[in-house]
Amino acid sequence: MNIGFYLLPKSEVKYLNPESTIRQALEKMSYHKYTSVPLVDEDGKYSGTLTEGDLLWKLKDDMDKEEDYEEVIQRTRLKDVPRRVQNIPISINANMEDLITLATDQNFIPITDDDGHFIGIIRRRDIIKYCASVIWENKQTN
């Protein structure tokens, strides 16, 4: 099955630029109640996924250095926040089956076009719904 059917397009996805600050990330993630968010650069290319854990560890490390919290969150760019997990993007030409393994470790799968431009995400819940429908279909035919 073509994954485009399950795509949440970029226009509906809340994402951040790697040049954004930790403060901007905290505000957006808090407002939308997100635990992770895609990073998309000025050229529209996917550059990674930022998680709450990434922010927490960066803040902890900087607080261990006795730095000022307000200064850290306003000064530090997201591109400078180490990411503990590298979420893997998938091409829009992939099949739904290609996403299942990735969905075990990622809340969403970033989707890119042939040139690596970010075009949206497929959420884990949509992948699970797809799998459930396949299982249900197989039970009905057996």
XYZ file of N, CA, C and O in Angstrom:
568
model
N 0.841 -1.192 0.000
C 0.000 0.000 0.000
C 0.880 1.248 0.000
O 1.877 1.310 0.699
N 0.478 2.243 -0.760
C 1.199 3.503 -0.845
C 1.027 4.283 0.455
O -0.085 4.446 0.952
N 2.127 4.796 0.984
C 2.065 5.479 2.271
C 1.454 6.876 2.182
O 1.079 7.445 3.193
N 1.343 7.416 0.962
C 0.778 8.748 0.797
C -0.625 8.886 1.367
O -1.030 9.954 1.810
N -1.363 7.777 1.397
C -2.719 7.783 1.940
C -2.725 8.144 3.426
O -3.677 8.729 3.924
N -1.645 7.801 4.139
C -1.557 8.028 5.580
C -0.746 9.273 5.944
O -0.569 9.583 7.116
N -0.239 9.990 4.957
C 0.628 11.133 5.182
C -0.106 12.310 5.812
O -1.161 12.722 5.329
N 0.446 12.824 6.902
C 0.008 14.091 7.461
C 0.934 15.121 6.825
O 2.141 15.138 7.102
N 0.415 15.971 5.924
C 1.293 16.855 5.149
C 2.004 17.910 6.003
O 1.536 18.289 7.072
N 3.125 18.355 5.510
C 3.959 19.350 6.188
C 3.139 20.549 6.661
O 3.367 21.070 7.759
N 2.170 20.953 5.871
C 1.353 22.122 6.225
C 0.558 21.918 7.513
O 0.137 22.872 8.147
N 0.364 20.649 7.915
C -0.387 20.346 9.135
C 0.509 19.875 10.284
O 0.012 19.572 11.368
N 1.822 19.811 10.032
C 2.772 19.328 11.034
C 3.428 20.515 11.731
O 3.817 21.483 11.092
N 3.535 20.419 13.047
C 4.272 21.424 13.816
C 5.728 20.984 13.847
O 6.046 19.911 14.344
N 6.590 21.779 13.282
C 8.009 21.453 13.232
C 8.815 22.695 13.612
O 8.269 23.796 13.718
N 10.099 22.496 13.821
C 10.985 23.591 14.201
C 12.181 23.642 13.269
O 12.566 22.638 12.673
N 12.788 24.798 13.193
C 14.015 24.996 12.447
C 15.189 24.715 13.383
O 15.130 25.098 14.554
N 16.249 24.069 12.911
C 17.408 23.817 13.775
C 18.029 25.093 14.343
O 18.746 25.047 15.348
N 17.733 26.247 13.735
C 18.246 27.530 14.228
C 17.382 28.096 15.359
O 17.757 29.080 15.990
N 16.227 27.475 15.611
C 15.364 27.917 16.714
C 16.073 27.678 18.034
O 17.006 26.877 18.128
N 15.599 28.353 19.072
C 16.211 28.204 20.396
C 15.477 27.143 21.218
O 14.349 26.751 20.893
N 16.127 26.732 22.289
C 15.486 25.797 23.219
C 14.191 26.407 23.742
O 13.184 25.710 23.859
N 14.198 27.683 24.014
C 12.983 28.345 24.513
C 11.822 28.180 23.522
O 10.704 27.850 23.910
N 12.088 28.407 22.246
C 11.048 28.258 21.225
C 10.552 26.817 21.167
O 9.353 26.574 21.014
N 11.476 25.872 21.291
C 11.086 24.455 21.269
C 10.217 24.126 22.470
O 9.186 23.457 22.334
N 10.619 24.584 23.655
C 9.846 24.307 24.866
C 8.435 24.889 24.758
O 7.456 24.243 25.134
N 8.341 26.091 24.231
C 7.033 26.735 24.096
C 6.135 25.968 23.125
O 4.978 25.690 23.424
N 6.684 25.609 21.958
C 5.874 24.909 20.950
C 5.491 23.516 21.435
O 4.340 23.103 21.310
N 6.451 22.791 21.988
C 6.171 21.433 22.438
C 5.191 21.431 23.608
O 4.311 20.583 23.685
N 5.320 22.384 24.500
C 4.414 22.486 25.638
C 3.001 22.836 25.168
O 2.027 22.213 25.585
N 2.888 23.816 24.293
C 1.587 24.262 23.811
C 0.835 23.131 23.108
O -0.363 22.934 23.314
N 1.548 22.372 22.272
C 0.909 21.305 21.497
C 0.934 19.950 22.208
O 0.406 18.973 21.677
N 1.570 19.919 23.381
C 1.694 18.686 24.179
C 2.411 17.581 23.399
O 2.024 16.418 23.427
N 3.493 17.958 22.711
C 4.300 17.018 21.936
C 5.481 16.541 22.763
O 6.044 17.287 23.559
N 5.872 15.301 22.535
C 7.069 14.765 23.175
C 8.251 14.784 22.212
O 9.398 14.618 22.633
N 7.975 14.982 20.932
C 9.038 15.099 19.938
C 8.507 15.907 18.756
O 7.300 16.007 18.544
N 9.449 16.482 18.018
C 9.073 17.342 16.901
C 10.156 17.255 15.814
O 11.345 17.176 16.123
N 9.748 17.221 14.535
C 10.746 17.186 13.463
C 11.471 18.532 13.344
O 10.902 19.588 13.634
N 12.719 18.456 12.908
C 13.509 19.652 12.607
C 13.648 19.748 11.092
O 14.049 18.787 10.438
N 13.304 20.914 10.558
C 13.340 21.139 9.116
C 14.130 22.415 8.866
O 13.791 23.480 9.413
N 15.177 22.320 8.060
C 16.048 23.486 7.842
C 15.431 24.481 6.858
O 14.348 24.261 6.319
N 16.176 25.567 6.613
C 15.689 26.653 5.743
C 15.394 26.191 4.324
O 14.587 26.788 3.620
N 16.085 25.128 3.899
C 15.885 24.606 2.549
C 14.742 23.600 2.471
O 14.495 23.012 1.419
N 14.074 23.368 3.614
C 12.955 22.435 3.644
C 13.367 20.989 3.816
O 12.545 20.087 3.655
N 14.625 20.755 4.150
C 15.110 19.375 4.318
C 14.996 18.937 5.765
O 15.222 19.708 6.691
N 14.624 17.672 5.929
C 14.537 17.078 7.264
C 15.943 16.979 7.839
O 16.858 16.494 7.181
N 16.130 17.455 9.076
C 17.466 17.404 9.680
C 17.484 16.677 11.020
O 18.482 16.726 11.726
N 16.402 16.007 11.376
C 16.382 15.229 12.606
C 15.093 15.430 13.378
O 14.219 16.192 12.971
N 15.016 14.745 14.490
C 13.863 14.869 15.380
C 14.366 15.219 16.766
O 15.295 14.590 17.277
N 13.770 16.229 17.361
C 14.106 16.676 18.706
C 13.104 16.091 19.686
O 11.895 16.132 19.434
N 13.600 15.547 20.802
C 12.705 14.975 21.817
C 12.816 15.736 23.124
O 13.777 16.483 23.352
N 11.828 15.511 23.983
C 11.880 16.090 25.334
C 13.152 15.660 26.048
O 13.776 16.447 26.744
N 13.516 14.403 25.882
C 14.720 13.884 26.524
C 15.972 14.606 26.078
O 16.865 14.889 26.889
N 16.051 14.937 24.783
C 17.203 15.681 24.275
C 17.319 17.029 24.991
O 18.415 17.433 25.411
N 16.180 17.702 25.140
C 16.175 19.000 25.817
C 16.535 18.855 27.288
O 17.328 19.629 27.831
N 15.973 17.845 27.918
C 16.234 17.616 29.338
C 17.716 17.374 29.597
O 18.306 17.970 30.511
N 18.337 16.496 28.793
C 19.756 16.194 28.992
C 20.633 17.410 28.716
O 21.628 17.650 29.410
N 20.284 18.210 27.711
C 21.057 19.428 27.407
C 20.957 20.407 28.574
O 21.975 20.971 29.016
N 19.758 20.612 29.084
C 19.578 21.523 30.214
C 20.302 21.008 31.455
O 20.947 21.778 32.166
N 20.223 19.716 31.709
C 20.920 19.129 32.859
C 22.423 19.348 32.738
O 23.077 19.765 33.689
N 22.977 19.063 31.544
C 24.414 19.244 31.339
C 24.835 20.698 31.543
O 25.868 20.975 32.159
N 24.034 21.627 31.030
C 24.378 23.051 31.192
C 24.184 23.519 32.630
O 24.941 24.364 33.108
N 23.199 22.972 33.328
C 22.994 23.346 34.732
C 24.126 22.797 35.605
O 24.508 23.408 36.592
N 24.686 21.640 35.211
C 25.838 21.101 35.929
C 27.039 22.032 35.820
O 27.920 22.031 36.676
N 27.056 22.836 34.762
C 28.134 23.813 34.565
C 27.806 25.132 35.263
O 28.495 26.123 35.075
N 26.698 25.124 36.011
C 26.225 26.295 36.752
C 25.884 27.473 35.851
O 26.070 28.623 36.213
N 25.361 27.163 34.678
C 24.934 28.227 33.781
C 23.523 28.667 34.154
O 22.761 27.919 34.749
N 23.184 29.867 33.768
C 21.876 30.449 34.048
C 20.825 29.834 33.109
O 20.989 29.863 31.884
N 19.748 29.297 33.674
C 18.691 28.636 32.914
C 18.146 29.535 31.807
O 18.054 29.139 30.649
N 17.754 30.745 32.147
C 17.164 31.664 31.159
C 18.129 31.941 30.020
O 17.732 31.986 28.857
N 19.382 32.112 30.358
C 20.386 32.373 29.323
C 20.536 31.161 28.409
O 20.604 31.293 27.188
N 20.571 29.975 28.999
C 20.743 28.743 28.221
C 19.587 28.553 27.246
O 19.801 28.283 26.062
N 18.349 28.699 27.716
C 17.211 28.413 26.830
C 17.037 29.469 25.747
O 16.496 29.188 24.681
N 17.508 30.676 25.997
C 17.377 31.725 24.989
C 18.557 31.759 24.020
O 18.424 32.236 22.898
N 19.697 31.224 24.429
C 20.910 31.288 23.624
C 21.132 30.018 22.794
O 21.594 30.088 21.663
N 20.789 28.875 23.340
C 21.149 27.609 22.706
C 20.234 27.289 21.533
O 19.013 27.267 21.666
N 20.850 27.045 20.392
C 20.123 26.670 19.171
C 19.880 25.162 19.168
O 20.683 24.391 19.688
N 18.800 24.744 18.571
C 18.455 23.322 18.538
C 19.507 22.497 17.813
O 19.726 21.338 18.148
N 20.185 23.102 16.831
C 21.237 22.371 16.116
C 22.390 22.002 17.048
O 23.165 21.111 16.743
N 22.479 22.669 18.203
C 23.540 22.409 19.174
C 23.102 21.479 20.304
O 23.869 21.241 21.231
N 21.874 20.998 20.224
C 21.360 20.058 21.231
C 21.647 18.651 20.728
O 21.148 18.261 19.665
N 22.483 17.884 21.461
C 22.756 16.509 21.022
C 21.476 15.676 21.024
O 20.652 15.793 21.923
N 21.327 14.873 19.986
C 20.171 13.991 19.893
C 20.612 12.568 20.194
O 21.541 12.063 19.595
N 19.935 11.960 21.143
C 20.316 10.620 21.592
C 19.837 9.528 20.641
O 20.401 8.463 20.597
N 18.791 9.827 19.884
C 18.256 8.858 18.923
C 18.137 9.552 17.575
O 17.699 10.700 17.503
N 18.531 8.853 16.539
C 18.407 9.400 15.189
C 17.181 8.789 14.517
O 17.213 7.630 14.117
N 16.098 9.556 14.444
C 14.903 9.068 13.757
C 15.177 9.053 12.260
O 15.679 10.023 11.704
N 14.831 7.958 11.641
C 15.147 7.740 10.242
C 13.968 8.161 9.373
O 12.849 7.693 9.581
N 14.220 9.047 8.395
C 13.133 9.403 7.470
C 12.988 8.332 6.395
O 13.905 7.568 6.122
N 11.822 8.289 5.790
C 11.514 7.328 4.731
C 11.033 8.114 3.510
O 10.349 9.120 3.631
N 11.348 7.594 2.349
C 10.910 8.204 1.094
C 9.407 8.007 0.911
O 8.848 6.988 1.322
N 8.789 8.951 0.266
C 7.358 8.858 -0.037
C 7.072 7.638 -0.920
O 5.944 7.156 -0.977
N 8.093 7.094 -1.561
C 7.917 5.928 -2.427
C 7.935 4.602 -1.681
O 7.761 3.547 -2.286
N 8.132 4.641 -0.373
C 8.189 3.412 0.431
C 6.801 2.793 0.560
O 5.783 3.431 0.274
N 6.772 1.551 1.005
C 5.513 0.858 1.280
C 5.219 0.922 2.772
O 6.119 1.102 3.586
N 3.974 0.701 3.120
C 3.556 0.730 4.519
C 4.350 -0.280 5.345
O 4.725 0.008 6.472
N 4.622 -1.417 4.768
C 5.362 -2.461 5.480
C 6.759 -1.982 5.895
O 7.307 -2.423 6.898
N 7.346 -1.070 5.111
C 8.674 -0.540 5.420
C 8.674 0.293 6.703
O 9.718 0.497 7.317
N 7.509 0.774 7.098
C 7.415 1.668 8.256
C 7.240 0.935 9.584
O 7.500 1.505 10.640
N 6.816 -0.298 9.532
C 6.438 -1.010 10.762
C 7.591 -1.116 11.744
O 7.441 -0.818 12.931
N 8.767 -1.503 11.275
C 9.915 -1.638 12.173
C 10.280 -0.281 12.785
O 10.545 -0.197 13.987
N 10.278 0.752 11.981
C 10.614 2.085 12.496
C 9.605 2.553 13.537
O 9.968 3.237 14.492
N 8.357 2.199 13.356
C 7.295 2.661 14.258
C 7.430 2.099 15.666
O 6.849 2.635 16.603
N 8.200 1.034 15.821
C 8.374 0.494 17.175
C 9.188 1.439 18.044
O 9.044 1.424 19.264
N 10.032 2.273 17.436
C 10.906 3.164 18.195
C 10.629 4.648 17.984
O 11.265 5.477 18.616
N 9.744 4.982 17.069
C 9.481 6.381 16.747
C 7.983 6.667 16.859
O 7.165 5.870 16.408
N 7.644 7.832 17.435
C 6.238 8.253 17.518
C 5.668 8.554 16.145
O 4.478 8.421 15.911
N 6.542 8.991 15.265
C 6.150 9.299 13.895
C 7.339 9.027 12.991
O 8.484 9.004 13.443
N 7.035 8.823 11.717
C 8.073 8.599 10.725
C 8.108 9.826 9.814
O 7.109 10.152 9.176
N 9.245 10.523 9.760
C 9.365 11.656 8.831
C 9.385 11.135 7.391
O 10.029 10.125 7.096
N 8.679 11.816 6.514
C 8.596 11.416 5.110
C 9.235 12.508 4.256
O 8.957 13.697 4.445
N 10.091 12.069 3.329
C 10.781 13.016 2.454
C 10.500 12.680 0.992
O 10.122 11.552 0.666
N 10.705 13.669 0.136
C 10.588 13.419 -1.299
C 11.932 12.889 -1.809
O 12.854 12.650 -1.023
N 12.057 12.733 -3.099
C 13.277 12.169 -3.686
C 14.514 13.035 -3.464
O 15.635 12.543 -3.544
N 14.313 14.317 -3.181
C 15.437 15.227 -2.952
C 15.730 15.438 -1.469
O 16.545 16.287 -1.115
N 15.046 14.702 -0.604
C 15.286 14.830 0.840
C 14.507 15.947 1.504
O 14.733 16.250 2.668
N 13.585 16.574 0.776
C 12.750 17.624 1.360
C 11.663 16.992 2.220
O 11.013 16.022 1.813
N 11.463 17.567 3.379
C 10.443 17.110 4.315
C 9.065 17.411 3.747
O 8.771 18.555 3.400
N 8.221 16.380 3.633
C 6.871 16.609 3.097
C 5.783 16.243 4.090
O 4.609 16.474 3.829
N 6.155 15.681 5.242
C 5.160 15.364 6.252
C 5.601 14.204 7.127
O 6.765 13.809 7.124
N 4.641 13.661 7.870
C 4.913 12.538 8.768
C 3.806 11.498 8.633
O 2.707 11.801 8.159
N 4.130 10.314 9.067
C 3.105 9.297 9.275
C 3.191 8.924 10.739
O 4.265 8.572 11.243
N 2.065 9.058 11.434
C 2.038 8.801 12.875
C 1.980 7.311 13.165
O 1.399 6.532 12.392
N 2.558 6.942 14.291
C 2.554 5.541 14.725
C 1.130 5.005 14.805
O 0.851 3.884 14.394
N 0.199 5.803 15.290
C -1.174 5.313 15.443
C -1.793 4.957 14.090
O -2.594 4.034 13.998
N -1.411 5.675 13.031
C -1.936 5.346 11.704
C -1.332 4.044 11.183
O -2.007 3.281 10.486
N -0.085 3.799 11.531
C 0.549 2.536 11.150
C -0.112 1.382 11.886
O -0.396 0.326 11.299
N -0.407 1.581 13.162
C -1.090 0.547 13.953
C -2.492 0.291 13.395
O -2.918 -0.864 13.270
N -3.198 1.349 13.030
C -4.531 1.173 12.433
C -4.447 0.380 11.135
O -5.286 -0.480 10.864
N -3.434 0.666 10.335
C -3.241 -0.078 9.093
C -3.015 -1.559 9.400
O -3.641 -2.431 8.795
N -2.114 -1.848 10.336
C -1.816 -3.240 10.712
C -3.068 -3.944 11.237
O -3.334 -5.101 10.894
N -3.841 -3.248 12.050
C -5.075 -3.832 12.590
C -6.053 -4.154 11.466
O -6.703 -5.210 11.477
N -6.150 -3.273 10.474
C -7.080 -3.533 9.368
C -6.629 -4.732 8.536
O -7.458 -5.519 8.080
N -5.312 -4.905 8.361
C -4.801 -6.063 7.636
C -5.103 -7.343 8.409
O -5.535 -8.336 7.824
N -4.887 -7.316 9.708
C -5.187 -8.490 10.551
C -6.669 -8.815 10.483
O -7.070 -9.969 10.328
N -7.509 -7.799 10.618
C -8.959 -7.998 10.573
C -9.389 -8.582 9.228
O -10.209 -9.507 9.167
N -8.809 -8.049 8.150
C -9.123 -8.542 6.818
C -8.743 -10.013 6.676
O -9.505 -10.812 6.119
N -7.564 -10.362 7.168
C -7.099 -11.752 7.092
C -8.000 -12.693 7.905
O -8.247 -13.818 7.492
N -8.483 -12.228 9.040
C -9.382 -13.063 9.865
C -10.708 -13.286 9.131
O -11.305 -14.347 9.251
N -11.158 -12.282 8.414
C -12.428 -12.381 7.699
C -12.334 -13.349 6.511
O -13.329 -13.987 6.177
N -11.163 -13.422 5.897
C -11.007 -14.290 4.720
C -10.648 -15.720 5.100
O -10.756 -16.605 4.262
N -10.220 -15.947 6.323
C -9.841 -17.315 6.748
C -10.964 -18.032 7.426
O -11.864 -17.893 7.900
